[in-house]
Short mmCIF file of C-alpha atoms and ligand atoms in Angstrom, two decimals:
data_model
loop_
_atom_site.label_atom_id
_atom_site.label_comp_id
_atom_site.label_asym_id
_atom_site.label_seq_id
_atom_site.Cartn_x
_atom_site.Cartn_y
_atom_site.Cartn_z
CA UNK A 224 -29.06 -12.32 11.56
CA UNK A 225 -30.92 -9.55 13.44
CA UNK A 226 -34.74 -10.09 12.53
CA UNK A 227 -37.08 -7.69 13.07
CA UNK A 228 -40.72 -8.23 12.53
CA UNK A 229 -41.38 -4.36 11.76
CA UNK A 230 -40.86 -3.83 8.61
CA UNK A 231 -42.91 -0.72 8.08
CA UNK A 232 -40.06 1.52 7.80
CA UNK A 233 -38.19 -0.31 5.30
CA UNK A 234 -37.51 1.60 1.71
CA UNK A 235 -39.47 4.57 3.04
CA UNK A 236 -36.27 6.49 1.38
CA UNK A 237 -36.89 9.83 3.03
CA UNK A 238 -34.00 11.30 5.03
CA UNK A 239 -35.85 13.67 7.17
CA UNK A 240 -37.76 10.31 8.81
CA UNK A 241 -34.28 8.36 8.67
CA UNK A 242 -34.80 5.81 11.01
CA UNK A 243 -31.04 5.84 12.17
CA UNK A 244 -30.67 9.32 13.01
CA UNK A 245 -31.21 8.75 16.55
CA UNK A 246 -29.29 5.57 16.91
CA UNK A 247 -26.48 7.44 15.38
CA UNK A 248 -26.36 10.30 17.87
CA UNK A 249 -27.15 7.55 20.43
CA UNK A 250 -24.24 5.34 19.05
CA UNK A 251 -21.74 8.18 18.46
CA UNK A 252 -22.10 9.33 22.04
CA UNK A 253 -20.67 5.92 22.98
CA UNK A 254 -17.10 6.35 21.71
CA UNK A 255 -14.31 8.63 22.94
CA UNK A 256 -13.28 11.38 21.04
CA UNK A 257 -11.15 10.61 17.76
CA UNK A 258 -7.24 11.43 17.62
CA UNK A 259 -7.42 12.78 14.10
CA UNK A 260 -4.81 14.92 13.94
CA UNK A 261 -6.63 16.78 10.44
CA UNK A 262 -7.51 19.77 11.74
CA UNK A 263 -11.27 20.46 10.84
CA UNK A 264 -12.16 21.57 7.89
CA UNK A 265 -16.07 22.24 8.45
CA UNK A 266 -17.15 21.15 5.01
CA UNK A 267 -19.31 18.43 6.08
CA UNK A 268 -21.26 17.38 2.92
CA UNK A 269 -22.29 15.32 -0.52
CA UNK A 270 -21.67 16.21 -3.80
CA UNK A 271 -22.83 14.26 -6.99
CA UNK A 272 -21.71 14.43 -10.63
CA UNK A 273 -21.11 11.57 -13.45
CA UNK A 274 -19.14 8.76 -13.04
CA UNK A 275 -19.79 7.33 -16.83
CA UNK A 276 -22.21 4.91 -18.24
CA UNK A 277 -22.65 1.08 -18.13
CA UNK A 278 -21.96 -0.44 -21.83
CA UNK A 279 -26.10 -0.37 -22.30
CA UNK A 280 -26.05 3.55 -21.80
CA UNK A 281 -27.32 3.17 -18.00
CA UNK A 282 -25.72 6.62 -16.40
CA UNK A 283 -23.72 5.83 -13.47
CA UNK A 284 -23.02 8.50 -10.67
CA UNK A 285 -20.20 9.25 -8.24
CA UNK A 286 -21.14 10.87 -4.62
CA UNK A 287 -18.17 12.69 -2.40
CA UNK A 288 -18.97 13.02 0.86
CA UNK A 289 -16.94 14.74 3.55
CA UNK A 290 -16.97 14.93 6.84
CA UNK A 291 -15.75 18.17 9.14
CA UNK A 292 -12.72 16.62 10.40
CA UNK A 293 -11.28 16.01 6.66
CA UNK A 294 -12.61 12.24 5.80
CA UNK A 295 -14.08 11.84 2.50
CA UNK A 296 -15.99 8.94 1.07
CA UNK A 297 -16.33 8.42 -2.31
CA UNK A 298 -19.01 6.03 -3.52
CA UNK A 299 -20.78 4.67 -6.42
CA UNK A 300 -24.21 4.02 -7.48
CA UNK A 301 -22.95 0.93 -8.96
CA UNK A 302 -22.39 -1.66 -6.93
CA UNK A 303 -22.70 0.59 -4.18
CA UNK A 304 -18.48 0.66 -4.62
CA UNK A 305 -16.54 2.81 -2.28
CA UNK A 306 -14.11 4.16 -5.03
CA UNK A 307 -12.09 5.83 -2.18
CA UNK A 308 -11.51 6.75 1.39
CA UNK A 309 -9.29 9.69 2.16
CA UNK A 310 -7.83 9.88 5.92
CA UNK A 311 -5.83 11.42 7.50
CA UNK A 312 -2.56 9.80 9.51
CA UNK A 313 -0.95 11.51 12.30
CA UNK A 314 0.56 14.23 10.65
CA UNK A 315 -2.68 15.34 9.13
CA UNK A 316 -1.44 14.11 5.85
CA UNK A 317 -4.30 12.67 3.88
CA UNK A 318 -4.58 9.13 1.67
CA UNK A 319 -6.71 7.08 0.46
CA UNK A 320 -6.85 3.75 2.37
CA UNK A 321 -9.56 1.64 -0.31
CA UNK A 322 -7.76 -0.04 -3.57
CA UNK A 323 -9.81 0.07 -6.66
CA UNK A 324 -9.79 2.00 -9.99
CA UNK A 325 -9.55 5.47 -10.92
CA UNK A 326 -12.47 5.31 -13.36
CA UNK A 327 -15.16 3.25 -13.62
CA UNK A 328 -14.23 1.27 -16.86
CA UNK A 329 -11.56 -0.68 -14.41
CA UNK A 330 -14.46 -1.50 -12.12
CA UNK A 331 -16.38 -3.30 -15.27
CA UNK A 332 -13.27 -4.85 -16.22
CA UNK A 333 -11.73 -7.15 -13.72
CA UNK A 334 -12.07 -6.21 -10.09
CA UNK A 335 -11.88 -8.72 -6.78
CA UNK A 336 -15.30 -6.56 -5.67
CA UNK A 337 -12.73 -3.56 -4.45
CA UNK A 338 -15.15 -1.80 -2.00
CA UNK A 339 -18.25 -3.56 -3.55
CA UNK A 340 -21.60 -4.41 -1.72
CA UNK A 341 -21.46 -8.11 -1.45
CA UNK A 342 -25.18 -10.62 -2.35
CA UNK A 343 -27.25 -11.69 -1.97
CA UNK A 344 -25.02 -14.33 -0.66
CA UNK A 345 -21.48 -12.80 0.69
CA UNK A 346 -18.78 -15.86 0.80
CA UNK A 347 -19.21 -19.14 -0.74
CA UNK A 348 -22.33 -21.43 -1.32
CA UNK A 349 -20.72 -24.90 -2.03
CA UNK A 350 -20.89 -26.61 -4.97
CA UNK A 351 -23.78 -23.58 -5.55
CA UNK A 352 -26.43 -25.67 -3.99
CA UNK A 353 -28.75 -25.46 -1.06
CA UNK A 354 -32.30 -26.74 -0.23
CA UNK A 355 -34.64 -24.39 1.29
CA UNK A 356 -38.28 -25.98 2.34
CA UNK A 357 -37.46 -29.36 0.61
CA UNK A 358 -36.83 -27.73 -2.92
CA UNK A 359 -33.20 -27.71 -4.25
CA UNK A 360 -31.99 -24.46 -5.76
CA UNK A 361 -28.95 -24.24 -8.28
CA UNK A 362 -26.61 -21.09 -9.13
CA UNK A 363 -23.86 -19.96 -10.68
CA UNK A 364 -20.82 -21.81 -9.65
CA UNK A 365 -18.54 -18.53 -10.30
CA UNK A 366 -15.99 -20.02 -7.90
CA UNK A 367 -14.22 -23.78 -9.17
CA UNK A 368 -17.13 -25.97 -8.44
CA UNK A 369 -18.59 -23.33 -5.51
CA UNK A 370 -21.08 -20.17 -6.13
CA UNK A 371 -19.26 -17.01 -4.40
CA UNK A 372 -20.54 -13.31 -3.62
CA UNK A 373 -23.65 -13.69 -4.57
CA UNK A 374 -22.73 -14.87 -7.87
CA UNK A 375 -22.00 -13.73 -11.76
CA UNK A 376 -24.06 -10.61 -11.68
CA UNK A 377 -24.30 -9.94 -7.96
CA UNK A 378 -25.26 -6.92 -6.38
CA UNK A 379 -21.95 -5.40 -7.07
CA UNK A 380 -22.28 -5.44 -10.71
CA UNK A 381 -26.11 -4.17 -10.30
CA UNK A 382 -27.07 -0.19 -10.21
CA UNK A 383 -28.26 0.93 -7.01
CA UNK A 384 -31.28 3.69 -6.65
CA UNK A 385 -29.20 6.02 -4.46
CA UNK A 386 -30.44 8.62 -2.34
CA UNK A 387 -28.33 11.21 -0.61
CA UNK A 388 -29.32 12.91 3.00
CA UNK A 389 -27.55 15.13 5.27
CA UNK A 390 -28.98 15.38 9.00
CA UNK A 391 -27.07 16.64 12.18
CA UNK A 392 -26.12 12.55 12.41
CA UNK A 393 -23.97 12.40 9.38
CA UNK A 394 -23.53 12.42 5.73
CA UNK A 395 -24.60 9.72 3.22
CA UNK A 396 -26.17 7.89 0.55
CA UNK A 397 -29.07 5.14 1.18
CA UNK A 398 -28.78 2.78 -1.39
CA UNK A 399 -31.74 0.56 -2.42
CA UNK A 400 -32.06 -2.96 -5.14
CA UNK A 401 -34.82 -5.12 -5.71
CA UNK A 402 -33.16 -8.53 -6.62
CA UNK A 403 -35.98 -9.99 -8.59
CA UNK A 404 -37.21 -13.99 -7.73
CA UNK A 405 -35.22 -16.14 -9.49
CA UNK A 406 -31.56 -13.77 -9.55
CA UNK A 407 -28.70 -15.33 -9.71
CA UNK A 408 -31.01 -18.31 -8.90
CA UNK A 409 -32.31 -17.33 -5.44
CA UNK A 410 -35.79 -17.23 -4.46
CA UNK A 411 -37.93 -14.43 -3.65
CA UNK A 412 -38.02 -10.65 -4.38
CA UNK A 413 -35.83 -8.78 -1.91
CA UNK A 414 -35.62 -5.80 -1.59
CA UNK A 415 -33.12 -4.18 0.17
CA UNK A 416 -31.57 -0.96 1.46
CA UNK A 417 -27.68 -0.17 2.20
CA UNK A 418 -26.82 3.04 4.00
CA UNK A 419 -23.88 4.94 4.06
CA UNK A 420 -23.42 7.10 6.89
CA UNK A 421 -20.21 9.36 7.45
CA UNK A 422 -20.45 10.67 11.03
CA UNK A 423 -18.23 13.55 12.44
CA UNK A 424 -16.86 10.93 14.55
CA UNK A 425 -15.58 9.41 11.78
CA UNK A 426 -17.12 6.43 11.62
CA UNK A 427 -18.28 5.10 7.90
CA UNK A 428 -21.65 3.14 9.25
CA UNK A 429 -23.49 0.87 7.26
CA UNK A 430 -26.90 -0.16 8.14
CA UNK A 431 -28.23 -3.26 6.02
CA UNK A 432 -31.84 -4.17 5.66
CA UNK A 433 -34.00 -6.26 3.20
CA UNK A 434 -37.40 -7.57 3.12
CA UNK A 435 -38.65 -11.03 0.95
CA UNK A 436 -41.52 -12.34 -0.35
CA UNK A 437 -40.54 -15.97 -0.16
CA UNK A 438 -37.61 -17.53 2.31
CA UNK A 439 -34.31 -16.81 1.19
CA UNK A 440 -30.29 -17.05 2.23
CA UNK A 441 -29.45 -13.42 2.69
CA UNK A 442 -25.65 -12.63 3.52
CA UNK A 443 -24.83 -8.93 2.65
CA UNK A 444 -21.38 -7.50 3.23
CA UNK A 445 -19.17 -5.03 2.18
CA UNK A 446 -15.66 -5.89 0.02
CA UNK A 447 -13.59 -3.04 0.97
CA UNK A 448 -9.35 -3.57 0.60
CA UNK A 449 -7.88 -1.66 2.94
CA UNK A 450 -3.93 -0.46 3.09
CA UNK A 451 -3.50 1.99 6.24
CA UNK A 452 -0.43 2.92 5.03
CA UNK A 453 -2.49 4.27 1.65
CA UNK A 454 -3.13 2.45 -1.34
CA UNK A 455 -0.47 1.44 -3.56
CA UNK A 456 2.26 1.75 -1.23
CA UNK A 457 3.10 -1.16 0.41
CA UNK A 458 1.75 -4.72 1.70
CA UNK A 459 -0.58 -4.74 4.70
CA UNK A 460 1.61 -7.64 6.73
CA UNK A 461 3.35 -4.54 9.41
CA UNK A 462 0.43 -3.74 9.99
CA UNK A 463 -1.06 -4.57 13.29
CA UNK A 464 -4.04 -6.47 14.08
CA UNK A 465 -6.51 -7.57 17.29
CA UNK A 466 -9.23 -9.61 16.29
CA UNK A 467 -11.72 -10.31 19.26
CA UNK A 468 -12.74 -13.60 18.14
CA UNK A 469 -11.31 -16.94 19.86
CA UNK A 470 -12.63 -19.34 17.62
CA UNK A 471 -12.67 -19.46 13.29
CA UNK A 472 -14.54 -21.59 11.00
CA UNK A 473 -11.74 -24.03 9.32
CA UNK A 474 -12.32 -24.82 5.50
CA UNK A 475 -11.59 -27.12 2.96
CA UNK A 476 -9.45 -27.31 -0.36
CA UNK A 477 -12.55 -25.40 -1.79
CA UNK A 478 -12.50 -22.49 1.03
CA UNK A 479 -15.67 -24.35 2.29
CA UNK A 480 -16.51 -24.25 6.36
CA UNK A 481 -16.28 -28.05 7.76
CA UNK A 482 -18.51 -27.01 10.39
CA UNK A 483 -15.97 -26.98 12.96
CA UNK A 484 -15.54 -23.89 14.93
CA UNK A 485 -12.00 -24.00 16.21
CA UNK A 486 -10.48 -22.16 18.90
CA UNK A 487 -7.42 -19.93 17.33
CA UNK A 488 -5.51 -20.54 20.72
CA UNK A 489 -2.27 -21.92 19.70
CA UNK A 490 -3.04 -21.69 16.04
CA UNK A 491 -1.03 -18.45 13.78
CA UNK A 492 -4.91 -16.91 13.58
CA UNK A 493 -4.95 -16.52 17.03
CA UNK A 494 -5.23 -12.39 17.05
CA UNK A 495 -6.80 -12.02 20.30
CA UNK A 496 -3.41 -10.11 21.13
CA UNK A 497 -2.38 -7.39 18.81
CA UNK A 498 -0.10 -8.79 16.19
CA UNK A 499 1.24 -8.32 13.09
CA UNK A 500 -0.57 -9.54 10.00
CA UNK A 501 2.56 -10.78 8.29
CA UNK A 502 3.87 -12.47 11.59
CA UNK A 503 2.98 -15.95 10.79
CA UNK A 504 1.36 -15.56 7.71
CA UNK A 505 3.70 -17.98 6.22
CA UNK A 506 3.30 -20.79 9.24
CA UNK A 507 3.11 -23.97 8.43
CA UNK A 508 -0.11 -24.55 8.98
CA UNK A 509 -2.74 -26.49 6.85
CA UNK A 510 -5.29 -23.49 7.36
CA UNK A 511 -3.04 -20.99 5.67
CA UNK A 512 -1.65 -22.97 2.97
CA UNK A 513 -5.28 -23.58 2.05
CA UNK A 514 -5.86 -19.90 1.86
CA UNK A 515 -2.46 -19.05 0.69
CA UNK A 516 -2.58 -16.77 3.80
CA UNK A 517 -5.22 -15.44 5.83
CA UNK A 518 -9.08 -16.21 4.34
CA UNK A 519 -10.91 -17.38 7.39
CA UNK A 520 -14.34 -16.64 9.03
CA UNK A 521 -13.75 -15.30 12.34
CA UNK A 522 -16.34 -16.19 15.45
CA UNK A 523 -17.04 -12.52 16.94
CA UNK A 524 -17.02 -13.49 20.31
CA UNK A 525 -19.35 -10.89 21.83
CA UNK A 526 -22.30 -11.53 20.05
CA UNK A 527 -24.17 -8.59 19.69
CA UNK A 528 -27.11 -9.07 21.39
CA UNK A 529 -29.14 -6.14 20.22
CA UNK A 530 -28.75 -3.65 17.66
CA UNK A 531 -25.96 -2.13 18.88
CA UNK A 532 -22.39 -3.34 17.60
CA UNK A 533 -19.67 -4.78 18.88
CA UNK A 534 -15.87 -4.52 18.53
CA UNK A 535 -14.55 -7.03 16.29
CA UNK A 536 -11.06 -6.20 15.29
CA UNK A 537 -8.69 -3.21 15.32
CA UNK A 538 -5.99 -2.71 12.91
CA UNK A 539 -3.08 -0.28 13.42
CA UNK A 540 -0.45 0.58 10.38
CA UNK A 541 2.37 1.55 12.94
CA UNK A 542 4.03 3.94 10.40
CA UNK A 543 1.21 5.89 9.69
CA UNK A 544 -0.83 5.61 12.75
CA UNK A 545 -3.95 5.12 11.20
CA UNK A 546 -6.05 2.79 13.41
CA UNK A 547 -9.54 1.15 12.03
CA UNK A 548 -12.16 -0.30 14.02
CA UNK A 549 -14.44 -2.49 13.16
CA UNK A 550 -17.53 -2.66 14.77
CA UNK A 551 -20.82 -5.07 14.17
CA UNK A 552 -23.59 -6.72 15.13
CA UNK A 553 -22.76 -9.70 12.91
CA UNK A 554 -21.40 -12.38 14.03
CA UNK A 555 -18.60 -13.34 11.69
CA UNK A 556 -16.00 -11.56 9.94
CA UNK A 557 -14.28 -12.91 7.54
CA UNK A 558 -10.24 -11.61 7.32
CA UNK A 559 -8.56 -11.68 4.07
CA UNK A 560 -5.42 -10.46 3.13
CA UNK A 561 -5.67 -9.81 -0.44
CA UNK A 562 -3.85 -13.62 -0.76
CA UNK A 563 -5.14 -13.66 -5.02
CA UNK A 564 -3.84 -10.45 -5.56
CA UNK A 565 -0.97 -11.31 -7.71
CA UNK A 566 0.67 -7.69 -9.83
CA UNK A 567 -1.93 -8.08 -12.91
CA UNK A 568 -4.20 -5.32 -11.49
CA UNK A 569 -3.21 -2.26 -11.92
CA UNK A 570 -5.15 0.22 -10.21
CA UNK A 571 -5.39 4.01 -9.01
CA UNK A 572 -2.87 6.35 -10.57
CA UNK A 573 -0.89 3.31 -12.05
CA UNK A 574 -0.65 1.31 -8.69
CA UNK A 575 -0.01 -2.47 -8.75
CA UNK A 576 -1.82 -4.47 -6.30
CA UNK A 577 0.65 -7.30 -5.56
CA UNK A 578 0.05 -10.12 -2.62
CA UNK A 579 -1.20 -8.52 0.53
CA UNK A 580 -1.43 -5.09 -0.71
CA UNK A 581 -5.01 -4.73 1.00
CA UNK A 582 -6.47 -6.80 3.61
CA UNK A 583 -10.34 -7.13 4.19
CA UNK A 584 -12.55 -7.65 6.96
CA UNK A 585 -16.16 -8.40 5.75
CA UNK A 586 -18.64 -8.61 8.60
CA UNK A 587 -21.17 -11.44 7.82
CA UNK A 588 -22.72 -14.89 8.86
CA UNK A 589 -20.76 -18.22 8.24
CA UNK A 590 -19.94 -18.84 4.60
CA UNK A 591 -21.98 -21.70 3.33
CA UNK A 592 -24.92 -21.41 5.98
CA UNK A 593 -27.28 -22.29 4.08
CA UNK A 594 -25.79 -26.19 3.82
CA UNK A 595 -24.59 -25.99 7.52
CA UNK A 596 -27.74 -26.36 9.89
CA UNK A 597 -25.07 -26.24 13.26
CA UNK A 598 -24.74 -22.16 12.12
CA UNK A 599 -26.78 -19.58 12.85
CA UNK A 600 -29.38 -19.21 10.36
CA UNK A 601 -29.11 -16.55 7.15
CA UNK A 602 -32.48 -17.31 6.39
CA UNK A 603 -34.82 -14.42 5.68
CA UNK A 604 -38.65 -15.26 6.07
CA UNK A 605 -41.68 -13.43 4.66
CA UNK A 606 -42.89 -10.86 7.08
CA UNK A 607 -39.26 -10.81 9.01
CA UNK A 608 -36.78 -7.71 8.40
CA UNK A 609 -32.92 -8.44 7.59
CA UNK A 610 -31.19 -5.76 9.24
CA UNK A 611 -27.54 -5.17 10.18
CA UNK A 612 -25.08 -2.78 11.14
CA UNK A 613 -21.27 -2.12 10.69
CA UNK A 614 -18.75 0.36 11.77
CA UNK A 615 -15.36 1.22 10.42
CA UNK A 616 -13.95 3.72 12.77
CA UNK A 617 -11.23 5.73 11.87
CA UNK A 618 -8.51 7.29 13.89
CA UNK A 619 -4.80 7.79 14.60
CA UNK A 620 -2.78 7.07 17.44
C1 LIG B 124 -13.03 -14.40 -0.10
C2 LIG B 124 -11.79 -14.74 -0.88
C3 LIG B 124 -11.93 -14.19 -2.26
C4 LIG B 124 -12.16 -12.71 -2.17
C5 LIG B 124 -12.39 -12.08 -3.52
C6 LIG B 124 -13.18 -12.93 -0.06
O1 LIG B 124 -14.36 -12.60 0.59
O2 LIG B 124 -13.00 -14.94 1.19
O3 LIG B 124 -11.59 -16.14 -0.93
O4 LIG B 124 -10.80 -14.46 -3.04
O5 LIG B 124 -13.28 -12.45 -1.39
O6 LIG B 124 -13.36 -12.75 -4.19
#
């Protein structure tokens, strides 16, 4: 976790002063030109409208923002869900690369957090127990015996204050939740802020920060499935993957950490050379039959040792030529491929999500910190700042 003892811009909700703007530009100026091939369309922007109500009459709204090469973001309020993500592949030809629901009854329904803001805890919390300053806390164990994603009303079921801004930077929606003491059964108030950025670089940047008033785990990612190919279509296993991470946090039966960190060398999760997901996906190996495919923490190995992020992994759908790069000053990332998906969700325009339709890579710390001292800490005093940032970077190649 990046701490920062400033915390006097936090929640100041006022785009003009946005914090970020500069590191944007600064950040932006870093990477090469994209190899969209959408021609431009110039209709950089946000619009708002209804998205429907929660079941207690809370309104719920639905932002679109574009960028000027052709992305668009679509995002909710609630949960902070990323509904969609329409790119464009090398012919220009636009999809939508996020699974989820076309309205937002399917997103109350049943939904593995498609696109979700993940906490106060992303990952699992085993046997939904930690101590923190000699006192024992206890929450929902919403996973077997194990407390996952923050638990059963985490902060992708909660509505989000959200806040849209539009500076030479980017497009985007700054998010902000005040998890009361006691949530979910966590300590402390926290507040905290999620921002949405769509650059003309294309680059969908989130920037993650949250304040306490009493020491608590904090863990926030986001739950976004991604298919390259587009949603619906196809599994994710041609697609092709680097991950720049050498070593990978073995689990349990229960999906919990040992507190190994294992080098990948040798292993089928060794993607420090670009390979396809579904190469060795069904390897005999003990790690992969435990997570019925890929569910593993990744080590980033470049730490990053300031605010700026780092690459993590790059994953190229061959057919289409979409490319996305994932970049982040955290230093885990956890790679899923959709293993639980299983044909009983239906989702946008009719689509069945079987088996490795989507795959996810949720920067983070270590799942189960909290009970695993040897890791590096997700603790969030009083007076300290959580802050993060990730980058999913779009092209074509
Ligand atoms: C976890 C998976 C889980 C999925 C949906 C991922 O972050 O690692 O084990 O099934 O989220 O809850």
């Amino acid at each position: 976790m990046m701490v920062n003892v400033s915390n006097a811009h936090l929640m100041e909700g006022d785009s003009m002063k946005h914090p970020l703007a500069l590191a944007v530009v600064l950040l932006a100026s870093l990477f090469p030109r994209t190899g969209l091939a959408a021609s431009p369309t110039g209709k950089q922007g946000i619009k708002k409208k209804s998205f429907g109500t929660l079941p207690d009459g809370t309104p719920v709204d639905l932002y679109t923002v574009t960028n000027s090469q052709g992305i668009e973001i679509r995002a909710t309020n609630y949960g902070g869900i990323v509904v969609s993500l329409r790119v464009p592949d090398k012919k220009g030809n636009l999809d939508d690369i996020a699974l989820g629901f076309d309205d937002l009854k399917g997103y109350l329904a049943n939904t593995p957090y498609f696109g979700a803001i993940i906490g106060r805890y992303g990952n699992r919390i085993a046997n939904g127990k930690f101590t923190l300053d000699g006192k024992e806390y206890s929450l929902a164990k919403n996973n077997g015996p194990n407390s996952i994603h923050g638990g059963l009303n985490g902060f992708n079921k909660v509505v989000w204050h959200a806040e849209q801004f539009q500076t030479s930077a980017g497009v985007g929606l700054i998010l902000t939740y005040t998890s009361k003491d006691g949530e979910e059964g966590y300590p402390g108030n926290l507040k905290t802020k999620v921002t949405y950025t769509l650059t003309d670089k294309n680059e969908w940047i989130i920037d993650y920060e949250a304040v306490t008033d009493k020491a608590t785990p904090v863990n926030l990612t986001e739950h976004t499935y991604f298919n390259l190919a587009g949603e619906g279509t196809s599994d994710v296993l041609r697609h092709e993957m680097q991950l720049k991470a050498s070593r990978f946090t073995p689990v349990d039966q229960k999906l919990i950490p040992t507190g190994e960190l294992r080098a990948v060398k040798g292993t089928p999760l060794d993607f420090t050379q670009s390979t396809a997901i579904g190469a060795r996906i069904d390897s005999d190996y003990e790690q992969l039959r435990l997570g019925h495919g890929y569910d593993h923490n990744f080590v980033v190995d470049a730490a990053a040792k300031n605010s700026d992020p780092v690459l993590a992994a790059r994953v190229k759908d061959p057919t289409s030529g979409r490319v996305l790069e994932v970049y982040t000053t955290q230093p885990g990332i956890q790679f899923y491929t959709g293993n639980f998906l299983d044909g009983t969700i239906t989702g946008k325009k009719g689509h069945v999500y079987k088996q490795h339709y989507g795959f996810c890579l949720e920067t983070q710390h270590f799942p189960d910190s909290p009970n695993h001292p040897e890791f590096p800490t997700t603790i969030l005093k009083p007076g300290q700042t959580y802050q993060s940032r990730t980058i999913y970077k779009m092209s074509v190649e």
